[in-house]
Amino acid sequence: MLWNNMPAGAAETARKRVLAAAEDLDDNQVAGLVLDLAAEAGVAPVWEQVCLPLLGGLRGDTPADIAVEHALSEGVRVGLDVFRRDPSRPLPARGLLLAGAEHETHCLGLHALAAALRERGRGCLHLGPALPWSALAGAAARVRPRVVVVWSQSPLTGRAYRLVRLRRELPGVRVLAAGPGWIEPVPPPLRLTTLPDAIAACLQGGAPS
């Protein structure tokens, strides 16, 4: 499968190289490394074994640490967004819609999911972070996706009752919760806890676009 783990030694070396670039505040180099690693090892292993450990290990206690964190995050985002992107490709009918929950400003996980879907030949509409629930409902009614994935990074934005309401507004659409912010009960398989889980859920029952 495309998301087989990287060897431990290779993952450790990759983390050191990406972190060194971030510490140099070179987000372009971070992006290039992420792009090359994804092409070599696959998006899911790079996200799970390189990006997530690095992002989780930065404490942001000092202004210098915060700058490094921003360089890392921006480089990861750009690298994932560039990966196998074809701007001329039309959006598929009955496809996938990804968005950050209302007021949620962090959604790197959705960039990883979008890249992993492109890796498998599937397009998606990614509307980015902090999309108001009303705008998400309106967009879904307009493009009529078969799956909507909503990302929450913080308990402040992970309100499961809003997902329930969105499902009621969009009959026939699978609405899934991704990210660590969902503190209210979200029954499986509607709660996605890893990138491989999210990939499998998004591809379930769909045809290549």
JSON list of C-alpha atoms in Angstrom, two decimals:
[
{"chain": "A", "resi": 1, "resn": "MET", "atom": "CA", "xyz": [0.00, 0.00, 0.00]},
{"chain": "A", "resi": 2, "resn": "LEU", "atom": "CA", "xyz": [1.10, 3.56, -0.56]},
{"chain": "A", "resi": 3, "resn": "TRP", "atom": "CA", "xyz": [1.24, 4.33, 3.15]},
{"chain": "A", "resi": 4, "resn": "ASN", "atom": "CA", "xyz": [3.75, 1.69, 4.26]},
{"chain": "A", "resi": 5, "resn": "ASN", "atom": "CA", "xyz": [6.01, 3.04, 6.98]},
{"chain": "A", "resi": 6, "resn": "MET", "atom": "CA", "xyz": [9.39, 4.57, 6.24]},
{"chain": "A", "resi": 7, "resn": "PRO", "atom": "CA", "xyz": [12.35, 2.70, 7.77]},
{"chain": "A", "resi": 8, "resn": "ALA", "atom": "CA", "xyz": [13.13, 4.15, 11.20]},
{"chain": "A", "resi": 9, "resn": "GLY", "atom": "CA", "xyz": [16.58, 5.32, 10.18]},
{"chain": "A", "resi": 10, "resn": "ALA", "atom": "CA", "xyz": [15.30, 7.05, 7.05]},
{"chain": "A", "resi": 11, "resn": "ALA", "atom": "CA", "xyz": [12.55, 8.79, 9.02]},
{"chain": "A", "resi": 12, "resn": "GLU", "atom": "CA", "xyz": [15.02, 10.02, 11.63]},
{"chain": "A", "resi": 13, "resn": "THR", "atom": "CA", "xyz": [17.36, 11.37, 8.97]},
{"chain": "A", "resi": 14, "resn": "ALA", "atom": "CA", "xyz": [14.47, 13.09, 7.23]},
{"chain": "A", "resi": 15, "resn": "ARG", "atom": "CA", "xyz": [13.32, 14.73, 10.48]},
{"chain": "A", "resi": 16, "resn": "LYS", "atom": "CA", "xyz": [16.83, 16.06, 11.13]},
{"chain": "A", "resi": 17, "resn": "ARG", "atom": "CA", "xyz": [17.08, 17.55, 7.64]},
{"chain": "A", "resi": 18, "resn": "VAL", "atom": "CA", "xyz": [13.66, 19.18, 7.75]},
{"chain": "A", "resi": 19, "resn": "LEU", "atom": "CA", "xyz": [14.23, 20.54, 11.26]},
{"chain": "A", "resi": 20, "resn": "ALA", "atom": "CA", "xyz": [17.63, 21.98, 10.26]},
{"chain": "A", "resi": 21, "resn": "ALA", "atom": "CA", "xyz": [16.00, 23.82, 7.36]},
{"chain": "A", "resi": 22, "resn": "ALA", "atom": "CA", "xyz": [13.27, 25.16, 9.66]},
{"chain": "A", "resi": 23, "resn": "GLU", "atom": "CA", "xyz": [15.86, 26.30, 12.20]},
{"chain": "A", "resi": 24, "resn": "ASP", "atom": "CA", "xyz": [17.55, 28.20, 9.38]},
{"chain": "A", "resi": 25, "resn": "LEU", "atom": "CA", "xyz": [14.12, 29.80, 8.75]},
{"chain": "A", "resi": 26, "resn": "ASP", "atom": "CA", "xyz": [14.29, 28.47, 5.20]},
{"chain": "A", "resi": 27, "resn": "ASP", "atom": "CA", "xyz": [10.70, 27.56, 4.44]},
{"chain": "A", "resi": 28, "resn": "ASN", "atom": "CA", "xyz": [11.53, 27.02, 0.76]},
{"chain": "A", "resi": 29, "resn": "GLN", "atom": "CA", "xyz": [14.03, 24.33, 1.70]},
{"chain": "A", "resi": 30, "resn": "VAL", "atom": "CA", "xyz": [11.49, 22.74, 4.04]},
{"chain": "A", "resi": 31, "resn": "ALA", "atom": "CA", "xyz": [8.98, 22.71, 1.18]},
{"chain": "A", "resi": 32, "resn": "GLY", "atom": "CA", "xyz": [11.50, 21.15, -1.19]},
{"chain": "A", "resi": 33, "resn": "LEU", "atom": "CA", "xyz": [12.43, 18.45, 1.30]},
{"chain": "A", "resi": 34, "resn": "VAL", "atom": "CA", "xyz": [8.79, 17.60, 2.00]},
{"chain": "A", "resi": 35, "resn": "LEU", "atom": "CA", "xyz": [8.07, 17.47, -1.74]},
{"chain": "A", "resi": 36, "resn": "ASP", "atom": "CA", "xyz": [11.03, 15.17, -2.42]},
{"chain": "A", "resi": 37, "resn": "LEU", "atom": "CA", "xyz": [10.26, 12.93, 0.55]},
{"chain": "A", "resi": 38, "resn": "ALA", "atom": "CA", "xyz": [6.61, 12.59, -0.46]},
{"chain": "A", "resi": 39, "resn": "ALA", "atom": "CA", "xyz": [7.62, 11.63, -4.00]},
{"chain": "A", "resi": 40, "resn": "GLU", "atom": "CA", "xyz": [10.05, 9.02, -2.66]},
{"chain": "A", "resi": 41, "resn": "ALA", "atom": "CA", "xyz": [8.21, 7.55, 0.35]},
{"chain": "A", "resi": 42, "resn": "GLY", "atom": "CA", "xyz": [4.58, 8.62, -0.05]},
{"chain": "A", "resi": 43, "resn": "VAL", "atom": "CA", "xyz": [2.55, 11.37, 1.56]},
{"chain": "A", "resi": 44, "resn": "ALA", "atom": "CA", "xyz": [1.15, 9.40, 4.51]},
{"chain": "A", "resi": 45, "resn": "PRO", "atom": "CA", "xyz": [4.49, 8.07, 5.82]},
{"chain": "A", "resi": 46, "resn": "VAL", "atom": "CA", "xyz": [6.09, 11.50, 5.49]},
{"chain": "A", "resi": 47, "resn": "TRP", "atom": "CA", "xyz": [3.19, 13.16, 7.29]},
{"chain": "A", "resi": 48, "resn": "GLU", "atom": "CA", "xyz": [2.94, 10.58, 10.07]},
{"chain": "A", "resi": 49, "resn": "GLN", "atom": "CA", "xyz": [6.66, 9.92, 10.63]},
{"chain": "A", "resi": 50, "resn": "VAL", "atom": "CA", "xyz": [8.33, 13.23, 9.75]},
{"chain": "A", "resi": 51, "resn": "CYS", "atom": "CA", "xyz": [5.94, 16.19, 9.81]},
{"chain": "A", "resi": 52, "resn": "LEU", "atom": "CA", "xyz": [3.75, 15.30, 12.78]},
{"chain": "A", "resi": 53, "resn": "PRO", "atom": "CA", "xyz": [6.64, 14.50, 15.18]},
{"chain": "A", "resi": 54, "resn": "LEU", "atom": "CA", "xyz": [8.40, 17.73, 14.24]},
{"chain": "A", "resi": 55, "resn": "LEU", "atom": "CA", "xyz": [5.28, 19.88, 14.53]},
{"chain": "A", "resi": 56, "resn": "GLY", "atom": "CA", "xyz": [4.41, 18.29, 17.87]},
{"chain": "A", "resi": 57, "resn": "GLY", "atom": "CA", "xyz": [7.93, 18.69, 19.22]},
{"chain": "A", "resi": 58, "resn": "LEU", "atom": "CA", "xyz": [8.17, 22.46, 18.82]},
{"chain": "A", "resi": 59, "resn": "ARG", "atom": "CA", "xyz": [7.06, 24.16, 22.04]},
{"chain": "A", "resi": 60, "resn": "GLY", "atom": "CA", "xyz": [7.08, 27.77, 20.83]},
{"chain": "A", "resi": 61, "resn": "ASP", "atom": "CA", "xyz": [8.28, 29.07, 24.21]},
{"chain": "A", "resi": 62, "resn": "THR", "atom": "CA", "xyz": [10.45, 31.87, 22.79]},
{"chain": "A", "resi": 63, "resn": "PRO", "atom": "CA", "xyz": [10.14, 34.28, 19.85]},
{"chain": "A", "resi": 64, "resn": "ALA", "atom": "CA", "xyz": [12.91, 32.34, 18.09]},
{"chain": "A", "resi": 65, "resn": "ASP", "atom": "CA", "xyz": [11.05, 29.06, 18.60]},
{"chain": "A", "resi": 66, "resn": "ILE", "atom": "CA", "xyz": [7.86, 30.61, 17.24]},
{"chain": "A", "resi": 67, "resn": "ALA", "atom": "CA", "xyz": [9.68, 31.74, 14.10]},
{"chain": "A", "resi": 68, "resn": "VAL", "atom": "CA", "xyz": [11.05, 28.22, 13.58]},
{"chain": "A", "resi": 69, "resn": "GLU", "atom": "CA", "xyz": [7.57, 26.77, 14.05]},
{"chain": "A", "resi": 70, "resn": "HIS", "atom": "CA", "xyz": [6.15, 29.15, 11.45]},
{"chain": "A", "resi": 71, "resn": "ALA", "atom": "CA", "xyz": [8.93, 28.34, 8.97]},
{"chain": "A", "resi": 72, "resn": "LEU", "atom": "CA", "xyz": [8.29, 24.64, 9.46]},
{"chain": "A", "resi": 73, "resn": "SER", "atom": "CA", "xyz": [4.52, 24.93, 9.14]},
{"chain": "A", "resi": 74, "resn": "GLU", "atom": "CA", "xyz": [4.67, 27.13, 6.06]},
{"chain": "A", "resi": 75, "resn": "GLY", "atom": "CA", "xyz": [7.25, 24.91, 4.37]},
{"chain": "A", "resi": 76, "resn": "VAL", "atom": "CA", "xyz": [5.23, 21.78, 5.08]},
{"chain": "A", "resi": 77, "resn": "ARG", "atom": "CA", "xyz": [2.07, 23.43, 3.75]},
{"chain": "A", "resi": 78, "resn": "VAL", "atom": "CA", "xyz": [3.73, 24.57, 0.52]},
{"chain": "A", "resi": 79, "resn": "GLY", "atom": "CA", "xyz": [5.45, 21.24, -0.05]},
{"chain": "A", "resi": 80, "resn": "LEU", "atom": "CA", "xyz": [2.20, 19.35, 0.36]},
{"chain": "A", "resi": 81, "resn": "ASP", "atom": "CA", "xyz": [0.27, 21.79, -1.82]},
{"chain": "A", "resi": 82, "resn": "VAL", "atom": "CA", "xyz": [2.76, 21.58, -4.68]},
{"chain": "A", "resi": 83, "resn": "PHE", "atom": "CA", "xyz": [2.83, 17.79, -4.65]},
{"chain": "A", "resi": 84, "resn": "ARG", "atom": "CA", "xyz": [1.17, 16.46, -7.82]},
{"chain": "A", "resi": 85, "resn": "ARG", "atom": "CA", "xyz": [-1.01, 19.54, -8.19]},
{"chain": "A", "resi": 86, "resn": "ASP", "atom": "CA", "xyz": [-2.54, 20.15, -11.61]},
{"chain": "A", "resi": 87, "resn": "PRO", "atom": "CA", "xyz": [-4.40, 23.49, -11.62]},
{"chain": "A", "resi": 88, "resn": "SER", "atom": "CA", "xyz": [-5.95, 22.73, -15.00]},
{"chain": "A", "resi": 89, "resn": "ARG", "atom": "CA", "xyz": [-7.70, 19.60, -13.77]},
{"chain": "A", "resi": 90, "resn": "PRO", "atom": "CA", "xyz": [-11.46, 20.08, -13.27]},
{"chain": "A", "resi": 91, "resn": "LEU", "atom": "CA", "xyz": [-13.11, 19.17, -9.99]},
{"chain": "A", "resi": 92, "resn": "PRO", "atom": "CA", "xyz": [-14.78, 15.76, -10.09]},
{"chain": "A", "resi": 93, "resn": "ALA", "atom": "CA", "xyz": [-18.54, 15.46, -9.80]},
{"chain": "A", "resi": 94, "resn": "ARG", "atom": "CA", "xyz": [-19.76, 14.02, -6.50]},
{"chain": "A", "resi": 95, "resn": "GLY", "atom": "CA", "xyz": [-16.26, 14.42, -5.14]},
{"chain": "A", "resi": 96, "resn": "LEU", "atom": "CA", "xyz": [-14.63, 15.37, -1.85]},
{"chain": "A", "resi": 97, "resn": "LEU", "atom": "CA", "xyz": [-14.83, 18.66, 0.03]},
{"chain": "A", "resi": 98, "resn": "LEU", "atom": "CA", "xyz": [-12.30, 19.52, 2.76]},
{"chain": "A", "resi": 99, "resn": "ALA", "atom": "CA", "xyz": [-12.51, 22.49, 5.12]},
{"chain": "A", "resi": 100, "resn": "GLY", "atom": "CA", "xyz": [-11.37, 23.71, 8.51]},
{"chain": "A", "resi": 101, "resn": "ALA", "atom": "CA", "xyz": [-14.08, 24.17, 11.12]},
{"chain": "A", "resi": 102, "resn": "GLU", "atom": "CA", "xyz": [-15.36, 27.66, 11.86]},
{"chain": "A", "resi": 103, "resn": "HIS", "atom": "CA", "xyz": [-12.65, 29.71, 13.65]},
{"chain": "A", "resi": 104, "resn": "GLU", "atom": "CA", "xyz": [-10.10, 26.91, 13.17]},
{"chain": "A", "resi": 105, "resn": "THR", "atom": "CA", "xyz": [-6.95, 28.52, 11.79]},
{"chain": "A", "resi": 106, "resn": "HIS", "atom": "CA", "xyz": [-4.75, 25.39, 11.72]},
{"chain": "A", "resi": 107, "resn": "CYS", "atom": "CA", "xyz": [-5.51, 22.70, 9.16]},
{"chain": "A", "resi": 108, "resn": "LEU", "atom": "CA", "xyz": [-2.21, 21.31, 7.90]},
{"chain": "A", "resi": 109, "resn": "GLY", "atom": "CA", "xyz": [-3.76, 17.86, 8.20]},
{"chain": "A", "resi": 110, "resn": "LEU", "atom": "CA", "xyz": [-6.17, 18.72, 5.40]},
{"chain": "A", "resi": 111, "resn": "HIS", "atom": "CA", "xyz": [-3.26, 19.75, 3.18]},
{"chain": "A", "resi": 112, "resn": "ALA", "atom": "CA", "xyz": [-1.75, 16.32, 3.84]},
{"chain": "A", "resi": 113, "resn": "LEU", "atom": "CA", "xyz": [-5.06, 14.63, 3.03]},
{"chain": "A", "resi": 114, "resn": "ALA", "atom": "CA", "xyz": [-5.48, 16.60, -0.20]},
{"chain": "A", "resi": 115, "resn": "ALA", "atom": "CA", "xyz": [-1.93, 15.67, -1.26]},
{"chain": "A", "resi": 116, "resn": "ALA", "atom": "CA", "xyz": [-2.52, 12.01, -0.42]},
{"chain": "A", "resi": 117, "resn": "LEU", "atom": "CA", "xyz": [-5.72, 12.01, -2.46]},
{"chain": "A", "resi": 118, "resn": "ARG", "atom": "CA", "xyz": [-3.93, 13.52, -5.45]},
{"chain": "A", "resi": 119, "resn": "GLU", "atom": "CA", "xyz": [-1.28, 10.82, -5.01]},
{"chain": "A", "resi": 120, "resn": "ARG", "atom": "CA", "xyz": [-4.09, 8.31, -5.62]},
{"chain": "A", "resi": 121, "resn": "GLY", "atom": "CA", "xyz": [-5.48, 10.18, -8.62]},
{"chain": "A", "resi": 122, "resn": "ARG", "atom": "CA", "xyz": [-8.39, 11.75, -6.73]},
{"chain": "A", "resi": 123, "resn": "GLY", "atom": "CA", "xyz": [-9.14, 15.45, -6.80]},
{"chain": "A", "resi": 124, "resn": "CYS", "atom": "CA", "xyz": [-10.85, 17.38, -4.05]},
{"chain": "A", "resi": 125, "resn": "LEU", "atom": "CA", "xyz": [-12.14, 20.84, -3.24]},
{"chain": "A", "resi": 126, "resn": "HIS", "atom": "CA", "xyz": [-10.10, 22.20, -0.32]},
{"chain": "A", "resi": 127, "resn": "LEU", "atom": "CA", "xyz": [-11.60, 25.41, 1.07]},
{"chain": "A", "resi": 128, "resn": "GLY", "atom": "CA", "xyz": [-8.95, 25.99, 3.73]},
{"chain": "A", "resi": 129, "resn": "PRO", "atom": "CA", "xyz": [-9.16, 26.96, 7.40]},
{"chain": "A", "resi": 130, "resn": "ALA", "atom": "CA", "xyz": [-11.81, 28.77, 9.43]},
{"chain": "A", "resi": 131, "resn": "LEU", "atom": "CA", "xyz": [-14.75, 28.28, 7.08]},
{"chain": "A", "resi": 132, "resn": "PRO", "atom": "CA", "xyz": [-18.01, 29.39, 8.73]},
{"chain": "A", "resi": 133, "resn": "TRP", "atom": "CA", "xyz": [-20.52, 26.58, 9.07]},
{"chain": "A", "resi": 134, "resn": "SER", "atom": "CA", "xyz": [-23.04, 28.46, 6.96]},
{"chain": "A", "resi": 135, "resn": "ALA", "atom": "CA", "xyz": [-20.47, 28.89, 4.17]},
{"chain": "A", "resi": 136, "resn": "LEU", "atom": "CA", "xyz": [-19.55, 25.21, 4.35]},
{"chain": "A", "resi": 137, "resn": "ALA", "atom": "CA", "xyz": [-23.18, 24.17, 4.10]},
{"chain": "A", "resi": 138, "resn": "GLY", "atom": "CA", "xyz": [-23.72, 26.53, 1.17]},
{"chain": "A", "resi": 139, "resn": "ALA", "atom": "CA", "xyz": [-20.62, 25.31, -0.65]},
{"chain": "A", "resi": 140, "resn": "ALA", "atom": "CA", "xyz": [-21.61, 21.67, -0.15]},
{"chain": "A", "resi": 141, "resn": "ALA", "atom": "CA", "xyz": [-25.13, 22.36, -1.43]},
{"chain": "A", "resi": 142, "resn": "ARG", "atom": "CA", "xyz": [-23.60, 23.98, -4.49]},
{"chain": "A", "resi": 143, "resn": "VAL", "atom": "CA", "xyz": [-20.93, 21.43, -5.44]},
{"chain": "A", "resi": 144, "resn": "ARG", "atom": "CA", "xyz": [-22.80, 18.38, -4.09]},
{"chain": "A", "resi": 145, "resn": "PRO", "atom": "CA", "xyz": [-19.85, 16.30, -2.83]},
{"chain": "A", "resi": 146, "resn": "ARG", "atom": "CA", "xyz": [-20.27, 12.72, -1.66]},
{"chain": "A", "resi": 147, "resn": "VAL", "atom": "CA", "xyz": [-17.91, 13.30, 1.30]},
{"chain": "A", "resi": 148, "resn": "VAL", "atom": "CA", "xyz": [-17.22, 16.36, 3.46]},
{"chain": "A", "resi": 149, "resn": "VAL", "atom": "CA", "xyz": [-14.24, 16.31, 5.84]},
{"chain": "A", "resi": 150, "resn": "VAL", "atom": "CA", "xyz": [-14.14, 18.97, 8.57]},
{"chain": "A", "resi": 151, "resn": "TRP", "atom": "CA", "xyz": [-10.86, 19.55, 10.44]},
{"chain": "A", "resi": 152, "resn": "SER", "atom": "CA", "xyz": [-10.63, 20.73, 14.05]},
{"chain": "A", "resi": 153, "resn": "GLN", "atom": "CA", "xyz": [-7.27, 21.23, 15.76]},
{"chain": "A", "resi": 154, "resn": "SER", "atom": "CA", "xyz": [-8.55, 22.75, 19.01]},
{"chain": "A", "resi": 155, "resn": "PRO", "atom": "CA", "xyz": [-11.37, 21.85, 21.42]},
{"chain": "A", "resi": 156, "resn": "LEU", "atom": "CA", "xyz": [-12.57, 25.41, 20.92]},
{"chain": "A", "resi": 157, "resn": "THR", "atom": "CA", "xyz": [-13.60, 24.53, 17.37]},
{"chain": "A", "resi": 158, "resn": "GLY", "atom": "CA", "xyz": [-14.40, 20.81, 17.63]},
{"chain": "A", "resi": 159, "resn": "ARG", "atom": "CA", "xyz": [-18.14, 20.99, 18.20]},
{"chain": "A", "resi": 160, "resn": "ALA", "atom": "CA", "xyz": [-19.71, 17.71, 17.21]},
{"chain": "A", "resi": 161, "resn": "TYR", "atom": "CA", "xyz": [-23.27, 19.06, 17.37]},
{"chain": "A", "resi": 162, "resn": "ARG", "atom": "CA", "xyz": [-22.43, 21.28, 14.40]},
{"chain": "A", "resi": 163, "resn": "LEU", "atom": "CA", "xyz": [-21.49, 18.17, 12.42]},
{"chain": "A", "resi": 164, "resn": "VAL", "atom": "CA", "xyz": [-24.84, 16.62, 13.32]},
{"chain": "A", "resi": 165, "resn": "ARG", "atom": "CA", "xyz": [-26.60, 19.75, 12.10]},
{"chain": "A", "resi": 166, "resn": "LEU", "atom": "CA", "xyz": [-24.56, 19.76, 8.88]},
{"chain": "A", "resi": 167, "resn": "ARG", "atom": "CA", "xyz": [-25.49, 16.14, 8.19]},
{"chain": "A", "resi": 168, "resn": "ARG", "atom": "CA", "xyz": [-29.15, 17.02, 8.55]},
{"chain": "A", "resi": 169, "resn": "GLU", "atom": "CA", "xyz": [-28.72, 19.87, 6.07]},
{"chain": "A", "resi": 170, "resn": "LEU", "atom": "CA", "xyz": [-26.91, 17.65, 3.56]},
{"chain": "A", "resi": 171, "resn": "PRO", "atom": "CA", "xyz": [-28.81, 14.36, 3.18]},
{"chain": "A", "resi": 172, "resn": "GLY", "atom": "CA", "xyz": [-26.85, 11.76, 1.28]},
{"chain": "A", "resi": 173, "resn": "VAL", "atom": "CA", "xyz": [-23.49, 13.35, 2.07]},
{"chain": "A", "resi": 174, "resn": "ARG", "atom": "CA", "xyz": [-20.99, 11.62, 4.41]},
{"chain": "A", "resi": 175, "resn": "VAL", "atom": "CA", "xyz": [-19.76, 14.24, 6.87]},
{"chain": "A", "resi": 176, "resn": "LEU", "atom": "CA", "xyz": [-16.55, 13.19, 8.65]},
{"chain": "A", "resi": 177, "resn": "ALA", "atom": "CA", "xyz": [-14.62, 14.71, 11.56]},
{"chain": "A", "resi": 178, "resn": "ALA", "atom": "CA", "xyz": [-10.82, 14.91, 11.29]},
{"chain": "A", "resi": 179, "resn": "GLY", "atom": "CA", "xyz": [-8.18, 16.30, 13.62]},
{"chain": "A", "resi": 180, "resn": "PRO", "atom": "CA", "xyz": [-7.53, 16.16, 17.38]},
{"chain": "A", "resi": 181, "resn": "GLY", "atom": "CA", "xyz": [-9.90, 18.94, 18.38]},
{"chain": "A", "resi": 182, "resn": "TRP", "atom": "CA", "xyz": [-13.16, 16.97, 18.51]},
{"chain": "A", "resi": 183, "resn": "ILE", "atom": "CA", "xyz": [-13.72, 16.54, 22.25]},
{"chain": "A", "resi": 184, "resn": "GLU", "atom": "CA", "xyz": [-17.43, 15.79, 22.01]},
{"chain": "A", "resi": 185, "resn": "PRO", "atom": "CA", "xyz": [-18.37, 12.23, 21.07]},
{"chain": "A", "resi": 186, "resn": "VAL", "atom": "CA", "xyz": [-18.13, 11.52, 17.36]},
{"chain": "A", "resi": 187, "resn": "PRO", "atom": "CA", "xyz": [-19.00, 7.88, 16.68]},
{"chain": "A", "resi": 188, "resn": "PRO", "atom": "CA", "xyz": [-16.64, 5.83, 14.52]},
{"chain": "A", "resi": 189, "resn": "PRO", "atom": "CA", "xyz": [-16.20, 5.58, 11.58]},
{"chain": "A", "resi": 190, "resn": "LEU", "atom": "CA", "xyz": [-17.18, 9.26, 11.37]},
{"chain": "A", "resi": 191, "resn": "ARG", "atom": "CA", "xyz": [-14.13, 10.27, 13.45]},
{"chain": "A", "resi": 192, "resn": "LEU", "atom": "CA", "xyz": [-10.84, 10.13, 11.53]},
{"chain": "A", "resi": 193, "resn": "THR", "atom": "CA", "xyz": [-7.78, 9.89, 13.77]},
{"chain": "A", "resi": 194, "resn": "THR", "atom": "CA", "xyz": [-4.96, 9.16, 11.30]},
{"chain": "A", "resi": 195, "resn": "LEU", "atom": "CA", "xyz": [-4.17, 10.13, 7.73]},
{"chain": "A", "resi": 196, "resn": "PRO", "atom": "CA", "xyz": [-4.49, 6.52, 6.48]},
{"chain": "A", "resi": 197, "resn": "ASP", "atom": "CA", "xyz": [-7.94, 6.38, 8.13]},
{"chain": "A", "resi": 198, "resn": "ALA", "atom": "CA", "xyz": [-8.94, 9.60, 6.37]},
{"chain": "A", "resi": 199, "resn": "ILE", "atom": "CA", "xyz": [-7.64, 8.40, 2.99]},
{"chain": "A", "resi": 200, "resn": "ALA", "atom": "CA", "xyz": [-9.54, 5.13, 3.26]},
{"chain": "A", "resi": 201, "resn": "ALA", "atom": "CA", "xyz": [-12.75, 6.87, 4.35]},
{"chain": "A", "resi": 202, "resn": "CYS", "atom": "CA", "xyz": [-12.58, 9.38, 1.51]},
{"chain": "A", "resi": 203, "resn": "LEU", "atom": "CA", "xyz": [-11.94, 6.72, -1.11]},
{"chain": "A", "resi": 204, "resn": "GLN", "atom": "CA", "xyz": [-14.65, 4.39, 0.14]},
{"chain": "A", "resi": 205, "resn": "GLY", "atom": "CA", "xyz": [-17.20, 3.78, -2.57]},
{"chain": "A", "resi": 206, "resn": "GLY", "atom": "CA", "xyz": [-15.75, 6.38, -4.93]},
{"chain": "A", "resi": 207, "resn": "ALA", "atom": "CA", "xyz": [-14.54, 6.12, -8.49]},
{"chain": "A", "resi": 208, "resn": "PRO", "atom": "CA", "xyz": [-11.30, 7.72, -9.66]},
{"chain": "A", "resi": 209, "resn": "SER", "atom": "CA", "xyz": [-11.77, 11.27, -10.83]}
]
